[in-house]
PDB file of C-alpha atoms in Angstrom:
ATOM      1  CA  MET A   1     125.144 153.892  46.673  1.00 49.00           C
ATOM      2  CA  THR A   2     126.325 155.192  50.046  1.00 64.00           C
ATOM      3  CA  ARG A   3     125.538 158.918  49.872  1.00 80.00           C
ATOM      4  CA  PRO A   4     122.118 159.648  51.355  1.00 90.00           C
ATOM      5  CA  SER A   5     119.506 161.053  48.991  1.00 92.00           C
ATOM      6  CA  LEU A   6     117.732 162.991  51.780  1.00 93.00           C
ATOM      7  CA  PRO A   7     119.646 165.873  53.461  1.00 91.00           C
ATOM      8  CA  LEU A   8     119.526 166.239  57.231  1.00 91.00           C
ATOM      9  CA  GLU A   9     116.798 168.477  58.630  1.00 89.00           C
ATOM     10  CA  GLU A  10     114.765 168.112  55.441  1.00 87.00           C
ATOM     11  CA  ALA A  11     111.013 168.056  56.083  1.00 91.00           C
ATOM     12  CA  LEU A  12     108.773 165.951  53.890  1.00 94.00           C
ATOM     13  CA  THR A  13     105.255 164.579  53.929  1.00 95.00           C
ATOM     14  CA  ILE A  14     104.765 160.812  54.073  1.00 96.00           C
ATOM     15  CA  GLY A  15     101.066 160.068  53.688  1.00 95.00           C
ATOM     16  CA  GLY A  16      99.364 161.698  56.646  1.00 95.00           C
ATOM     17  CA  HIS A  17     102.602 162.487  58.532  1.00 96.00           C
ATOM     18  CA  VAL A  18     105.184 165.259  58.453  1.00 95.00           C
ATOM     19  CA  VAL A  19     108.732 163.910  58.835  1.00 96.00           C
ATOM     20  CA  ARG A  20     112.025 165.624  59.732  1.00 96.00           C
ATOM     21  CA  VAL A  21     115.251 163.817  58.821  1.00 96.00           C
ATOM     22  CA  GLU A  22     117.589 163.615  61.829  1.00 95.00           C
ATOM     23  CA  ARG A  23     120.279 161.065  60.955  1.00 95.00           C
ATOM     24  CA  PHE A  24     121.296 158.839  58.065  1.00 95.00           C
ATOM     25  CA  LEU A  25     121.731 155.245  59.213  1.00 94.00           C
ATOM     26  CA  ARG A  26     122.777 153.194  56.183  1.00 91.00           C
ATOM     27  CA  SER A  27     122.229 152.255  52.556  1.00 91.00           C
ATOM     28  CA  GLU A  28     122.322 148.743  51.156  1.00 86.00           C
ATOM     29  CA  GLU A  29     121.362 146.779  48.067  1.00 81.00           C
ATOM     30  CA  LYS A  30     118.987 144.262  49.635  1.00 74.00           C
ATOM     31  CA  LEU A  31     117.994 142.725  46.303  1.00 75.00           C
ATOM     32  CA  LYS A  32     119.116 143.190  42.728  1.00 74.00           C
ATOM     33  CA  ASP A  33     118.295 146.822  41.784  1.00 75.00           C
ATOM     34  CA  TYR A  34     116.593 147.308  45.171  1.00 83.00           C
ATOM     35  CA  TYR A  35     118.506 149.926  47.164  1.00 89.00           C
ATOM     36  CA  LEU A  36     117.150 150.747  50.609  1.00 92.00           C
ATOM     37  CA  GLU A  37     118.131 153.769  52.712  1.00 95.00           C
ATOM     38  CA  SER A  38     117.330 154.046  56.427  1.00 95.00           C
ATOM     39  CA  TYR A  39     117.063 157.241  58.483  1.00 96.00           C
ATOM     40  CA  GLN A  40     116.320 158.215  62.052  1.00 96.00           C
ATOM     41  CA  VAL A  41     113.564 160.821  61.871  1.00 97.00           C
ATOM     42  CA  THR A  42     110.973 162.589  63.992  1.00 96.00           C
ATOM     43  CA  ALA A  43     107.376 162.557  62.784  1.00 96.00           C
ATOM     44  CA  ARG A  44     103.947 163.876  63.669  1.00 94.00           C
ATOM     45  CA  ALA A  45     100.488 163.628  62.142  1.00 93.00           C
ATOM     46  CA  CYS A  46      99.752 166.402  59.648  1.00 92.00           C
ATOM     47  CA  THR A  47      96.641 167.292  61.658  1.00 89.00           C
ATOM     48  CA  ASP A  48      98.593 167.693  64.931  1.00 85.00           C
ATOM     49  CA  LYS A  49     100.377 171.062  64.977  1.00 78.00           C
ATOM     50  CA  SER A  50     101.676 170.963  68.564  1.00 79.00           C
ATOM     51  CA  GLU A  51     105.465 170.934  68.968  1.00 75.00           C
ATOM     52  CA  GLY A  52     105.270 168.174  71.574  1.00 75.00           C
ATOM     53  CA  SER A  53     103.665 165.777  69.105  1.00 85.00           C
ATOM     54  CA  TRP A  54     106.937 164.927  67.323  1.00 93.00           C
ATOM     55  CA  LYS A  55     107.917 161.290  67.905  1.00 94.00           C
ATOM     56  CA  PRO A  56     111.174 159.461  67.071  1.00 95.00           C
ATOM     57  CA  CYS A  57     110.644 157.064  64.169  1.00 97.00           C
ATOM     58  CA  THR A  58     112.475 155.326  61.339  1.00 97.00           C
ATOM     59  CA  LEU A  59     112.104 156.216  57.666  1.00 97.00           C
ATOM     60  CA  ARG A  60     113.112 153.842  54.907  1.00 96.00           C
ATOM     61  CA  LYS A  61     113.353 154.798  51.258  1.00 96.00           C
ATOM     62  CA  ALA A  62     113.539 152.327  48.377  1.00 94.00           C
ATOM     63  CA  LEU A  63     115.251 154.232  45.584  1.00 93.00           C
ATOM     64  CA  ARG A  64     114.271 154.273  41.927  1.00 91.00           C
ATOM     65  CA  VAL A  65     112.637 150.846  41.829  1.00 91.00           C
ATOM     66  CA  THR A  66     111.288 149.263  38.664  1.00 91.00           C
ATOM     67  CA  GLU A  67     107.581 148.652  38.096  1.00 93.00           C
ATOM     68  CA  ALA A  68     107.922 145.026  39.181  1.00 89.00           C
ATOM     69  CA  LEU A  69     109.683 146.013  42.397  1.00 90.00           C
ATOM     70  CA  ARG A  70     107.171 148.820  42.974  1.00 93.00           C
ATOM     71  CA  ASP A  71     104.406 146.220  42.858  1.00 94.00           C
ATOM     72  CA  ALA A  72     106.396 144.063  45.300  1.00 91.00           C
ATOM     73  CA  CYS A  73     106.815 147.068  47.600  1.00 93.00           C
ATOM     74  CA  GLU A  74     103.080 147.760  47.520  1.00 95.00           C
ATOM     75  CA  SER A  75     102.402 144.110  48.405  1.00 94.00           C
ATOM     76  CA  GLU A  76     104.904 144.461  51.252  1.00 94.00           C
ATOM     77  CA  ILE A  77     103.081 147.585  52.477  1.00 96.00           C
ATOM     78  CA  GLN A  78      99.776 145.706  52.538  1.00 95.00           C
ATOM     79  CA  LEU A  79     101.427 142.888  54.476  1.00 95.00           C
ATOM     80  CA  LEU A  80     103.063 145.303  56.934  1.00 96.00           C
ATOM     81  CA  SER A  81      99.699 146.977  57.515  1.00 96.00           C
ATOM     82  CA  LEU A  82      98.150 143.616  58.395  1.00 95.00           C
ATOM     83  CA  LEU A  83     101.061 142.719  60.688  1.00 95.00           C
ATOM     84  CA  THR A  84     100.824 146.113  62.393  1.00 96.00           C
ATOM     85  CA  LYS A  85      97.143 145.499  63.107  1.00 95.00           C
ATOM     86  CA  ALA A  86      97.947 142.040  64.482  1.00 93.00           C
ATOM     87  CA  GLY A  87     100.725 143.579  66.547  1.00 92.00           C
ATOM     88  CA  HIS A  88     103.900 141.973  67.866  1.00 95.00           C
ATOM     89  CA  SER A  89     106.674 143.612  69.877  1.00 94.00           C
ATOM     90  CA  ASN A  90     109.417 142.072  67.710  1.00 95.00           C
ATOM     91  CA  VAL A  91     107.969 142.997  64.312  1.00 96.00           C
ATOM     92  CA  VAL A  92     108.157 146.612  63.109  1.00 95.00           C
ATOM     93  CA  HIS A  93     104.956 148.689  63.089  1.00 96.00           C
ATOM     94  CA  LEU A  94     104.180 150.597  59.902  1.00 97.00           C
ATOM     95  CA  LEU A  95     102.858 154.116  60.540  1.00 96.00           C
ATOM     96  CA  ASP A  96     102.542 155.370  56.987  1.00 97.00           C
ATOM     97  CA  HIS A  97     103.878 155.058  53.452  1.00 97.00           C
ATOM     98  CA  TYR A  98     104.188 156.983  50.198  1.00 96.00           C
ATOM     99  CA  VAL A  99     104.899 155.914  46.605  1.00 96.00           C
ATOM    100  CA  VAL A 100     105.965 158.540  44.073  1.00 95.00           C
ATOM    101  CA  SER A 101     107.262 158.407  40.500  1.00 93.00           C
ATOM    102  CA  CYS A 102     110.757 159.768  39.879  1.00 91.00           C
ATOM    103  CA  ALA A 103     113.128 160.263  36.965  1.00 86.00           C
ATOM    104  CA  ALA A 104     113.101 157.378  34.494  1.00 86.00           C
ATOM    105  CA  VAL A 105     116.228 155.392  33.713  1.00 84.00           C
ATOM    106  CA  GLY A 106     116.343 155.472  29.926  1.00 84.00           C
ATOM    107  CA  ASP A 107     112.861 154.427  28.835  1.00 86.00           C
ATOM    108  CA  THR A 108     112.160 152.579  32.087  1.00 87.00           C
ATOM    109  CA  PRO A 109     109.840 154.318  34.586  1.00 93.00           C
ATOM    110  CA  ARG A 110     111.040 154.386  38.196  1.00 94.00           C
ATOM    111  CA  TRP A 111     109.503 155.040  41.611  1.00 95.00           C
ATOM    112  CA  ASP A 112     110.643 155.954  45.110  1.00 95.00           C
ATOM    113  CA  VAL A 113     108.870 154.121  47.934  1.00 97.00           C
ATOM    114  CA  PHE A 114     108.846 155.507  51.491  1.00 97.00           C
ATOM    115  CA  TYR A 115     108.067 153.510  54.641  1.00 97.00           C
ATOM    116  CA  LEU A 116     107.535 155.266  57.989  1.00 97.00           C
ATOM    117  CA  PHE A 117     107.896 153.010  61.041  1.00 97.00           C
ATOM    118  CA  ALA A 118     106.887 153.717  64.619  1.00 95.00           C
ATOM    119  CA  GLU A 119     110.166 152.517  66.161  1.00 91.00           C
ATOM    120  CA  SER A 120     113.393 154.501  66.231  1.00 93.00           C
ATOM    121  CA  GLU A 121     116.023 152.132  64.902  1.00 93.00           C
ATOM    122  CA  VAL A 122     119.630 152.191  66.116  1.00 92.00           C
ATOM    123  CA  ARG A 123     121.509 149.562  64.085  1.00 92.00           C
ATOM    124  CA  THR A 124     121.409 146.060  62.650  1.00 92.00           C
ATOM    125  CA  LEU A 125     122.855 142.894  64.152  1.00 89.00           C
ATOM    126  CA  ALA A 126     125.659 143.159  61.593  1.00 88.00           C
ATOM    127  CA  ASP A 127     126.601 146.594  62.970  1.00 91.00           C
ATOM    128  CA  ILE A 128     126.739 145.236  66.539  1.00 90.00           C
ATOM    129  CA  LEU A 129     128.873 142.276  65.508  1.00 88.00           C
ATOM    130  CA  GLU A 130     131.254 144.514  63.552  1.00 90.00           C
ATOM    131  CA  GLU A 131     131.654 146.825  66.548  1.00 91.00           C
ATOM    132  CA  HIS A 132     132.639 143.950  68.839  1.00 90.00           C
ATOM    133  CA  ARG A 133     135.050 142.588  66.244  1.00 90.00           C
ATOM    134  CA  ARG A 134     136.681 145.993  65.941  1.00 93.00           C
ATOM    135  CA  LEU A 135     137.051 146.256  69.721  1.00 92.00           C
ATOM    136  CA  GLY A 136     138.187 142.651  70.040  1.00 91.00           C
ATOM    137  CA  THR A 137     135.444 141.867  72.546  1.00 91.00           C
ATOM    138  CA  HIS A 138     132.826 139.142  72.840  1.00 87.00           C
ATOM    139  CA  ILE A 139     129.105 139.791  72.835  1.00 86.00           C
ATOM    140  CA  PRO A 140     127.782 139.127  76.352  1.00 88.00           C
ATOM    141  CA  GLU A 141     125.971 135.819  76.609  1.00 87.00           C
ATOM    142  CA  GLU A 142     122.836 137.430  78.026  1.00 89.00           C
ATOM    143  CA  ARG A 143     122.639 139.718  74.999  1.00 88.00           C
ATOM    144  CA  VAL A 144     122.976 136.804  72.571  1.00 87.00           C
ATOM    145  CA  LEU A 145     120.159 135.151  74.490  1.00 88.00           C
ATOM    146  CA  ARG A 146     118.037 138.322  74.223  1.00 91.00           C
ATOM    147  CA  ILE A 147     118.582 138.440  70.459  1.00 90.00           C
ATOM    148  CA  GLY A 148     117.688 134.779  70.084  1.00 88.00           C
ATOM    149  CA  ILE A 149     114.519 135.094  72.149  1.00 91.00           C
ATOM    150  CA  ASP A 150     113.321 138.164  70.233  1.00 93.00           C
ATOM    151  CA  VAL A 151     113.991 136.655  66.805  1.00 90.00           C
ATOM    152  CA  VAL A 152     112.475 133.258  67.613  1.00 90.00           C
ATOM    153  CA  ASP A 153     109.438 134.902  69.222  1.00 93.00           C
ATOM    154  CA  ALA A 154     108.853 137.001  66.084  1.00 93.00           C
ATOM    155  CA  VAL A 155     109.279 134.013  63.760  1.00 90.00           C
ATOM    156  CA  ALA A 156     106.887 131.948  65.897  1.00 91.00           C
ATOM    157  CA  PHE A 157     104.321 134.769  65.677  1.00 94.00           C
ATOM    158  CA  LEU A 158     104.556 134.738  61.865  1.00 93.00           C
ATOM    159  CA  HIS A 159     104.226 130.948  61.781  1.00 91.00           C
ATOM    160  CA  ARG A 160     101.073 131.090  63.931  1.00 93.00           C
ATOM    161  CA  LEU A 161      99.298 133.312  61.424  1.00 93.00           C
ATOM    162  CA  ARG A 162      96.704 131.716  59.148  1.00 90.00           C
ATOM    163  CA  PRO A 163      98.074 131.146  56.621  1.00 90.00           C
ATOM    164  CA  PRO A 164     101.591 131.081  58.123  1.00 91.00           C
ATOM    165  CA  LEU A 165     104.136 133.594  56.838  1.00 92.00           C
ATOM    166  CA  LEU A 166     107.751 132.770  56.024  1.00 87.00           C
ATOM    167  CA  TYR A 167     110.254 135.523  56.851  1.00 86.00           C
ATOM    168  CA  ARG A 168     112.976 134.896  54.284  1.00 79.00           C
ATOM    169  CA  ASP A 169     115.427 137.592  55.410  1.00 76.00           C
ATOM    170  CA  ILE A 170     116.698 136.111  58.690  1.00 78.00           C
ATOM    171  CA  ARG A 171     120.272 137.326  58.568  1.00 79.00           C
ATOM    172  CA  LEU A 172     122.495 139.802  60.394  1.00 82.00           C
ATOM    173  CA  ARG A 173     121.235 142.735  58.306  1.00 83.00           C
ATOM    174  CA  GLY A 174     117.628 141.542  58.430  1.00 83.00           C
ATOM    175  CA  VAL A 175     117.184 142.219  62.164  1.00 90.00           C
ATOM    176  CA  VAL A 176     117.398 145.677  63.773  1.00 93.00           C
ATOM    177  CA  GLU A 177     117.864 146.961  67.307  1.00 94.00           C
ATOM    178  CA  THR A 178     115.626 149.831  68.447  1.00 94.00           C
ATOM    179  CA  VAL A 179     116.267 152.519  71.063  1.00 92.00           C
ATOM    180  CA  SER A 180     114.261 150.448  73.559  1.00 90.00           C
ATOM    181  CA  GLY A 181     116.835 147.648  73.275  1.00 90.00           C
ATOM    182  CA  SER A 182     114.492 145.183  71.581  1.00 92.00           C
ATOM    183  CA  PHE A 183     115.272 143.387  68.314  1.00 94.00           C
ATOM    184  CA  LYS A 184     112.803 143.343  65.426  1.00 94.00           C
ATOM    185  CA  LEU A 185     112.251 141.852  61.980  1.00 92.00           C
ATOM    186  CA  PHE A 186     111.889 144.779  59.609  1.00 89.00           C
ATOM    187  CA  SER A 187     111.976 143.944  55.886  1.00 87.00           C
ATOM    188  CA  PHE A 188     109.117 141.890  54.471  1.00 91.00           C
ATOM    189  CA  ILE A 189     109.629 142.288  50.729  1.00 88.00           C
ATOM    190  CA  SER A 190     111.065 138.742  50.736  1.00 84.00           C
ATOM    191  CA  ALA A 191     108.279 137.262  52.885  1.00 88.00           C
ATOM    192  CA  ALA A 192     106.114 134.530  51.381  1.00 85.00           C
ATOM    193  CA  PHE A 193     103.492 131.965  52.238  1.00 85.00           C
ATOM    194  CA  PRO A 194     104.466 128.283  52.489  1.00 81.00           C
ATOM    195  CA  LEU A 195     104.496 126.190  49.340  1.00 74.00           C
ATOM    196  CA  ALA A 196     102.597 122.944  49.868  1.00 68.00           C
ATOM    197  CA  TYR A 197     103.860 119.701  48.395  1.00 65.00           C
ATOM    198  CA  GLY A 198     102.375 118.399  45.167  1.00 64.00           C
ATOM    199  CA  PHE A 199     103.062 121.405  42.949  1.00 66.00           C
ATOM    200  CA  SER A 200     103.443 121.231  39.182  1.00 70.00           C
ATOM    201  CA  GLN A 201     106.605 121.665  37.138  1.00 70.00           C
ATOM    202  CA  ASP A 202     105.397 125.110  36.024  1.00 72.00           C
ATOM    203  CA  GLN A 203     104.951 126.090  39.673  1.00 74.00           C
ATOM    204  CA  LEU A 204     108.439 124.809  40.454  1.00 74.00           C
ATOM    205  CA  SER A 205     109.934 127.087  37.785  1.00 76.00           C
ATOM    206  CA  ALA A 206     108.041 130.031  39.279  1.00 77.00           C
ATOM    207  CA  VAL A 207     109.297 129.124  42.759  1.00 76.00           C
ATOM    208  CA  TYR A 208     112.928 129.150  41.642  1.00 75.00           C
ATOM    209  CA  GLU A 209     112.392 132.454  39.828  1.00 78.00           C
ATOM    210  CA  ASP A 210     110.877 133.956  42.980  1.00 78.00           C
ATOM    211  CA  LEU A 211     113.713 132.671  45.165  1.00 77.00           C
ATOM    212  CA  GLU A 212     116.289 134.055  42.753  1.00 76.00           C
ATOM    213  CA  CYS A 213     114.620 137.488  42.745  1.00 75.00           C
ATOM    214  CA  PHE A 214     113.599 137.921  46.381  1.00 78.00           C
ATOM    215  CA  THR A 215     116.083 135.965  48.486  1.00 75.00           C
ATOM    216  CA  ASP A 216     119.810 136.075  49.062  1.00 73.00           C
ATOM    217  CA  ARG A 217     121.748 132.878  48.398  1.00 72.00           C
ATOM    218  CA  ASP A 218     123.030 132.999  51.984  1.00 69.00           C
ATOM    219  CA  CYS A 219     119.435 133.197  53.272  1.00 67.00           C
ATOM    220  CA  ARG A 220     118.126 130.008  51.697  1.00 70.00           C
ATOM    221  CA  SER A 221     117.460 126.970  53.805  1.00 70.00           C
ATOM    222  CA  PRO A 222     118.210 123.488  52.381  1.00 69.00           C
ATOM    223  CA  GLU A 223     114.585 123.087  51.234  1.00 70.00           C
ATOM    224  CA  MET A 224     114.878 126.376  49.321  1.00 70.00           C
ATOM    225  CA  THR A 225     118.167 125.430  47.680  1.00 69.00           C
ATOM    226  CA  GLU A 226     116.737 122.255  46.166  1.00 66.00           C
ATOM    227  CA  VAL A 227     112.948 122.389  46.276  1.00 65.00           C
ATOM    228  CA  GLN A 228     111.486 118.915  46.568  1.00 59.00           C
ATOM    229  CA  TYR A 229     108.121 117.947  45.111  1.00 51.00           C
ATOM    230  CA  GLU A 230     107.359 115.763  48.145  1.00 54.00           C
ATOM    231  CA  GLU A 231     108.186 118.411  50.785  1.00 62.00           C
ATOM    232  CA  GLY A 232     107.489 121.900  49.431  1.00 66.00           C
ATOM    233  CA  VAL A 233     108.777 124.959  51.316  1.00 73.00           C
ATOM    234  CA  THR A 234     107.393 125.188  54.832  1.00 73.00           C
ATOM    235  CA  GLU A 235     107.900 126.914  58.182  1.00 78.00           C
ATOM    236  CA  LYS A 236     110.976 124.721  58.659  1.00 73.00           C
ATOM    237  CA  SER A 237     112.916 127.215  56.557  1.00 71.00           C
ATOM    238  CA  GLY A 238     112.244 129.998  59.073  1.00 70.00           C
ATOM    239  CA  ALA A 239     113.127 127.782  62.028  1.00 73.00           C
ATOM    240  CA  PHE A 240     116.354 126.746  60.268  1.00 70.00           C
ATOM    241  CA  PHE A 241     117.597 130.300  59.816  1.00 69.00           C
ATOM    242  CA  ALA A 242     116.461 131.535  63.229  1.00 71.00           C
ATOM    243  CA  GLY A 243     118.722 128.886  64.742  1.00 71.00           C
ATOM    244  CA  LEU A 244     121.548 129.543  62.300  1.00 67.00           C
ATOM    245  CA  LEU A 245     121.468 133.291  63.003  1.00 70.00           C
ATOM    246  CA  VAL A 246     121.907 132.759  66.740  1.00 66.00           C
ATOM    247  CA  PHE A 247     124.688 130.225  66.058  1.00 62.00           C
ATOM    248  CA  ARG A 248     126.541 132.743  63.859  1.00 60.00           C
ATOM    249  CA  TYR A 249     126.073 135.477  66.433  1.00 56.00           C
ATOM    250  CA  ASP A 250     127.390 133.482  69.365  1.00 54.00           C
TER     251      ASP A 250
END
């Protein structure tokens, strides 16, 4: 699914904001049956009619999700709202959202979910790496360091929350660069709270089902690949992939 579903210059209302589509960024299948489109847009509050009130933002659209994924998206929206209130420069800030039913697939109801973010996104780490590979150049060391600092700082912020939050999408397409030059974590549908040791066999089955549904095989730390009763799944998983991402990017 590479063709954008929203035409350029289209105006639409997302919650309490009016949005104008400026540029299609990308489309990807982040999870099974979870297609996510990203756009550069300008937005203003519906109550602010002045022309100078338009601000550059990012719009994401999850296309035709199932009821289960809609519920996961709504949980993600609640989490993003809490993170926005807490505030961190390397975690995206949610401005608004909108959930709407769309055409069913057979007898299965479907929904579109819109996320409006305050930052204007440029590209993902994967896009930057691909550009340097195409040009046959190396990423400057100071830029690799900047990426590492931003990602580790964001992960540390999530781990300091009470309870801590595990960001389970630390990969090249799970981190975006904004027009300001900073790097941010942006997709929290895979985020989860740590799993303490001492869980039951029924809980273990649920953990594996959750990992299979909401994480990519390449984004699972050793403790996620083979969950141990004695250890659980802790903040170590986030630290593992923050380090691995920088290693891959160097």
